[in-house]
Coordinates of C-alpha atoms in Angstrom, one line a residue:
X1 CA 0.0 0.0 0.0
X2 CA 1.4 3.4 -1.1
X3 CA 0.0 6.2 1.0
X4 CA 0.2 9.9 0.3
X5 CA -0.2 12.7 2.9
X6 CA -1.7 16.2 3.0
X7 CA -1.6 18.5 6.0
X8 CA -5.2 19.4 7.0
X9 CA -6.3 22.7 5.4
X10 CA -9.6 24.2 4.2
X11 CA -8.9 22.5 0.8
X12 CA -9.1 19.0 2.2
X13 CA -11.5 19.7 5.1
X14 CA -14.2 17.6 3.3
X15 CA -11.8 14.6 3.2
X16 CA -11.3 15.0 7.0
X17 CA -15.1 15.0 7.5
X18 CA -15.4 11.9 5.3
X19 CA -12.8 10.1 7.3
X20 CA -14.2 11.1 10.7
X21 CA -17.8 10.4 9.7
X22 CA -21.0 11.4 11.4
X23 CA -19.6 10.8 14.9
X24 CA -16.5 12.9 14.6
X25 CA -14.1 9.8 14.7
X26 CA -15.1 8.7 18.2
X27 CA -17.9 10.1 20.4
X28 CA -18.0 13.6 18.8
X29 CA -14.4 14.3 19.5
X30 CA -13.3 15.8 16.1
X31 CA -9.7 15.6 17.5
X32 CA -10.4 18.3 20.1
X33 CA -10.0 16.2 23.3
X34 CA -6.4 17.4 23.9
X35 CA -7.0 20.9 22.7
X36 CA -9.7 21.9 25.3
X37 CA -10.3 21.7 29.0
X38 CA -12.3 18.6 29.7
X39 CA -15.4 20.6 30.8
X40 CA -15.4 22.6 27.6
X41 CA -14.8 19.4 25.5
X42 CA -17.8 17.7 27.1
X43 CA -20.0 20.7 26.7
X44 CA -19.4 21.0 23.0
X45 CA -19.1 17.3 22.1
X46 CA -20.2 16.6 18.6
X47 CA -21.0 19.6 16.4
X48 CA -19.4 22.1 18.8
X49 CA -16.1 20.3 18.6
X50 CA -16.4 20.1 14.8
X51 CA -16.9 23.8 14.6
X52 CA -13.9 24.4 16.9
X53 CA -11.7 22.2 14.7
X54 CA -12.9 23.9 11.5
X55 CA -12.1 27.3 13.1
X56 CA -8.6 26.2 13.8
X57 CA -8.2 25.0 10.2
X58 CA -9.6 28.2 8.8
X59 CA -7.1 30.1 10.9
X60 CA -4.3 28.1 9.3
X61 CA -3.1 26.5 12.5
X62 CA -0.9 23.4 12.2
X63 CA -3.4 20.6 13.1
X64 CA -2.2 17.4 11.6
X65 CA -2.2 15.3 8.4
X66 CA -4.6 13.2 6.4
X67 CA -3.3 10.0 4.8
X68 CA -4.7 8.8 1.5
X69 CA -4.9 5.6 -0.4
X70 CA -5.3 7.0 -3.9
X71 CA -7.9 9.7 -3.4
X72 CA -9.6 8.0 -0.4
X73 CA -8.8 9.5 3.1
X74 CA -7.8 6.5 5.3
X75 CA -5.8 7.9 8.2
X76 CA -5.3 10.9 10.5
X77 CA -2.4 12.0 12.8
X78 CA -2.7 15.1 14.9
X79 CA 0.6 16.9 15.8
X80 CA 1.4 20.5 16.7
X81 CA 3.4 22.5 19.3
X82 CA 2.7 21.1 22.8
X83 CA 1.3 24.3 24.1
X84 CA -1.6 24.0 21.6
X85 CA -2.9 21.1 23.7
X86 CA -4.4 22.4 27.0
X87 CA -5.1 19.0 28.4
X88 CA -1.4 18.0 28.2
X89 CA -0.5 21.2 30.1
X90 CA -2.8 20.2 32.9
X91 CA -1.9 16.5 33.1
X92 CA 0.1 15.1 36.0
X93 CA 1.0 11.9 34.0
X94 CA 1.9 13.8 30.9
X95 CA 3.4 17.0 32.3
X96 CA 6.5 18.3 30.6
X97 CA 9.7 16.2 31.0
X98 CA 11.8 19.3 30.8
X99 CA 11.7 22.8 29.6
X100 CA 12.6 22.0 26.0
X101 CA 10.3 23.0 23.2
X102 CA 8.5 20.0 21.8
X103 CA 5.8 19.2 19.3
X104 CA 3.3 16.6 20.4
X105 CA 1.6 13.8 18.6
X106 CA -1.7 13.3 20.3
X107 CA -4.1 11.4 18.1
X108 CA -4.5 8.8 15.3
X109 CA -7.6 7.7 13.5
X110 CA -7.8 5.1 10.8
X111 CA -10.7 4.1 8.5
X112 CA -11.9 0.7 9.7
X113 CA -10.4 -1.3 6.8
X114 CA -7.0 0.3 7.4
X115 CA -6.6 -0.5 11.1
X116 CA -3.8 -2.9 12.2
X117 CA -2.0 -2.5 8.8
X118 CA 0.9 -0.2 9.8
X119 CA -0.8 3.1 8.9
X120 CA 0.0 4.7 12.2
X121 CA 3.8 3.9 11.8
X122 CA 3.7 5.5 8.3
X123 CA 1.9 8.5 9.7
X124 CA 4.6 8.8 12.3
X125 CA 7.3 8.7 9.6
X126 CA 5.5 11.5 7.7
X127 CA 5.2 13.6 10.9
X128 CA 8.9 13.2 11.5
X129 CA 9.8 14.4 8.0
X130 CA 7.2 17.3 8.2
X131 CA 8.7 18.4 11.5
X132 CA 12.3 18.3 10.2
X133 CA 11.2 20.8 7.5
X134 CA 9.7 23.0 10.3
X135 CA 13.0 22.8 12.2
X136 CA 11.4 21.1 15.2
X137 CA 14.0 19.6 17.5
X138 CA 11.9 17.2 19.6
X139 CA 8.7 15.3 18.6
X140 CA 6.8 13.7 21.5
X141 CA 4.1 11.1 21.7
X142 CA 1.9 9.6 24.5
X143 CA 0.9 6.1 23.4
X144 CA -1.3 3.7 25.3
X145 CA 0.2 0.4 26.5
X146 CA -2.1 -2.5 25.4
X147 CA -2.6 -5.2 28.0
X148 CA -3.4 -7.9 25.5
X149 CA -2.7 -8.7 21.9
X150 CA -5.7 -6.7 20.8
X151 CA -6.8 -3.2 21.9
X152 CA -10.1 -1.7 20.9
X153 CA -9.7 1.1 18.3
X154 CA -11.4 3.5 20.7
X155 CA -8.5 3.0 23.2
X156 CA -5.7 3.2 20.6
X157 CA -6.3 6.7 19.5
X158 CA -3.0 7.9 21.0
X159 CA -1.1 5.1 19.3
X160 CA 0.7 2.2 20.8
X161 CA 4.4 2.1 21.9
X162 CA 5.3 -0.5 19.2
X163 CA 4.4 1.9 16.4
X164 CA 6.4 4.7 18.0
X165 CA 9.4 2.4 18.5
X166 CA 9.3 1.3 14.9
X167 CA 9.5 5.0 13.9
X168 CA 12.5 5.5 16.1
X169 CA 11.0 7.0 19.2
X170 CA 12.5 6.3 22.6
X171 CA 10.8 6.3 26.0
X172 CA 11.9 9.2 28.2
X173 CA 9.5 9.1 31.1
X174 CA 6.7 7.0 32.5
X175 CA 4.5 8.3 35.3
X176 CA 1.8 5.7 34.7
X177 CA 1.9 2.0 33.9
X178 CA -0.3 2.6 30.8
X179 CA 1.2 5.8 29.4
X180 CA 4.8 6.4 28.5
X181 CA 6.2 9.6 27.1
X182 CA 8.2 8.9 24.0
X183 CA 10.4 11.2 22.0
X184 CA 12.1 11.4 18.7
X185 CA 15.1 13.8 18.5
X186 CA 15.3 15.4 15.1

C-alpha cells in the first residue's frame, strides 16, 4: 500500500469530514479532546467540537495530516506544538519532562479497513519528515500500552508504543503504567 499525505487545510476539510464520519471519529471528538479543558470538551461534544476544529483549520493552524490511499482518506495523525494542547499542560501523568520546546503527537484515527496495517507507523514517519522541515527539534508522543494482543480502536487513539518504537521514538518518562512519554530527537 502506497499512501500519500496532506496537511489538513480548508482545501481538504471535506476529506477529513469523510474520514471522521458522522460521529467525529469517536464520540463527537473531532480531535479536540487534547485541545480543550475537559469541561469545555464535554459541553461542546459533537457539532461544537467540529466547529472548533474547523475554526482552527480556517485560521491556518498546524493541526495534523490526512493519509490517502489513492484519493480516499484513510488515516489521520494530529501533531502541533505542545502548548496547543491544553489537556497536556494540565496532566500530571503527561506533564513536561523538561523545559525544551516539543511538538506533540496526540491522536490517530484510521478508517476501519486500514486498522492494524501499519498506517500509524507510516503517519509517524511522515510527521517526523514534516517536523524536520519546520526545524522542530523534539517530537513527543503519548501512546497507550495495550494489556493484551488486541486493543479496541477507541482506546488506541494515541497510538501504541510499538508503532512509535518502529518509527525511532524512545521512552523518556513514565509516570503511569499505561502511558509512557516517548520522544524522537530530530
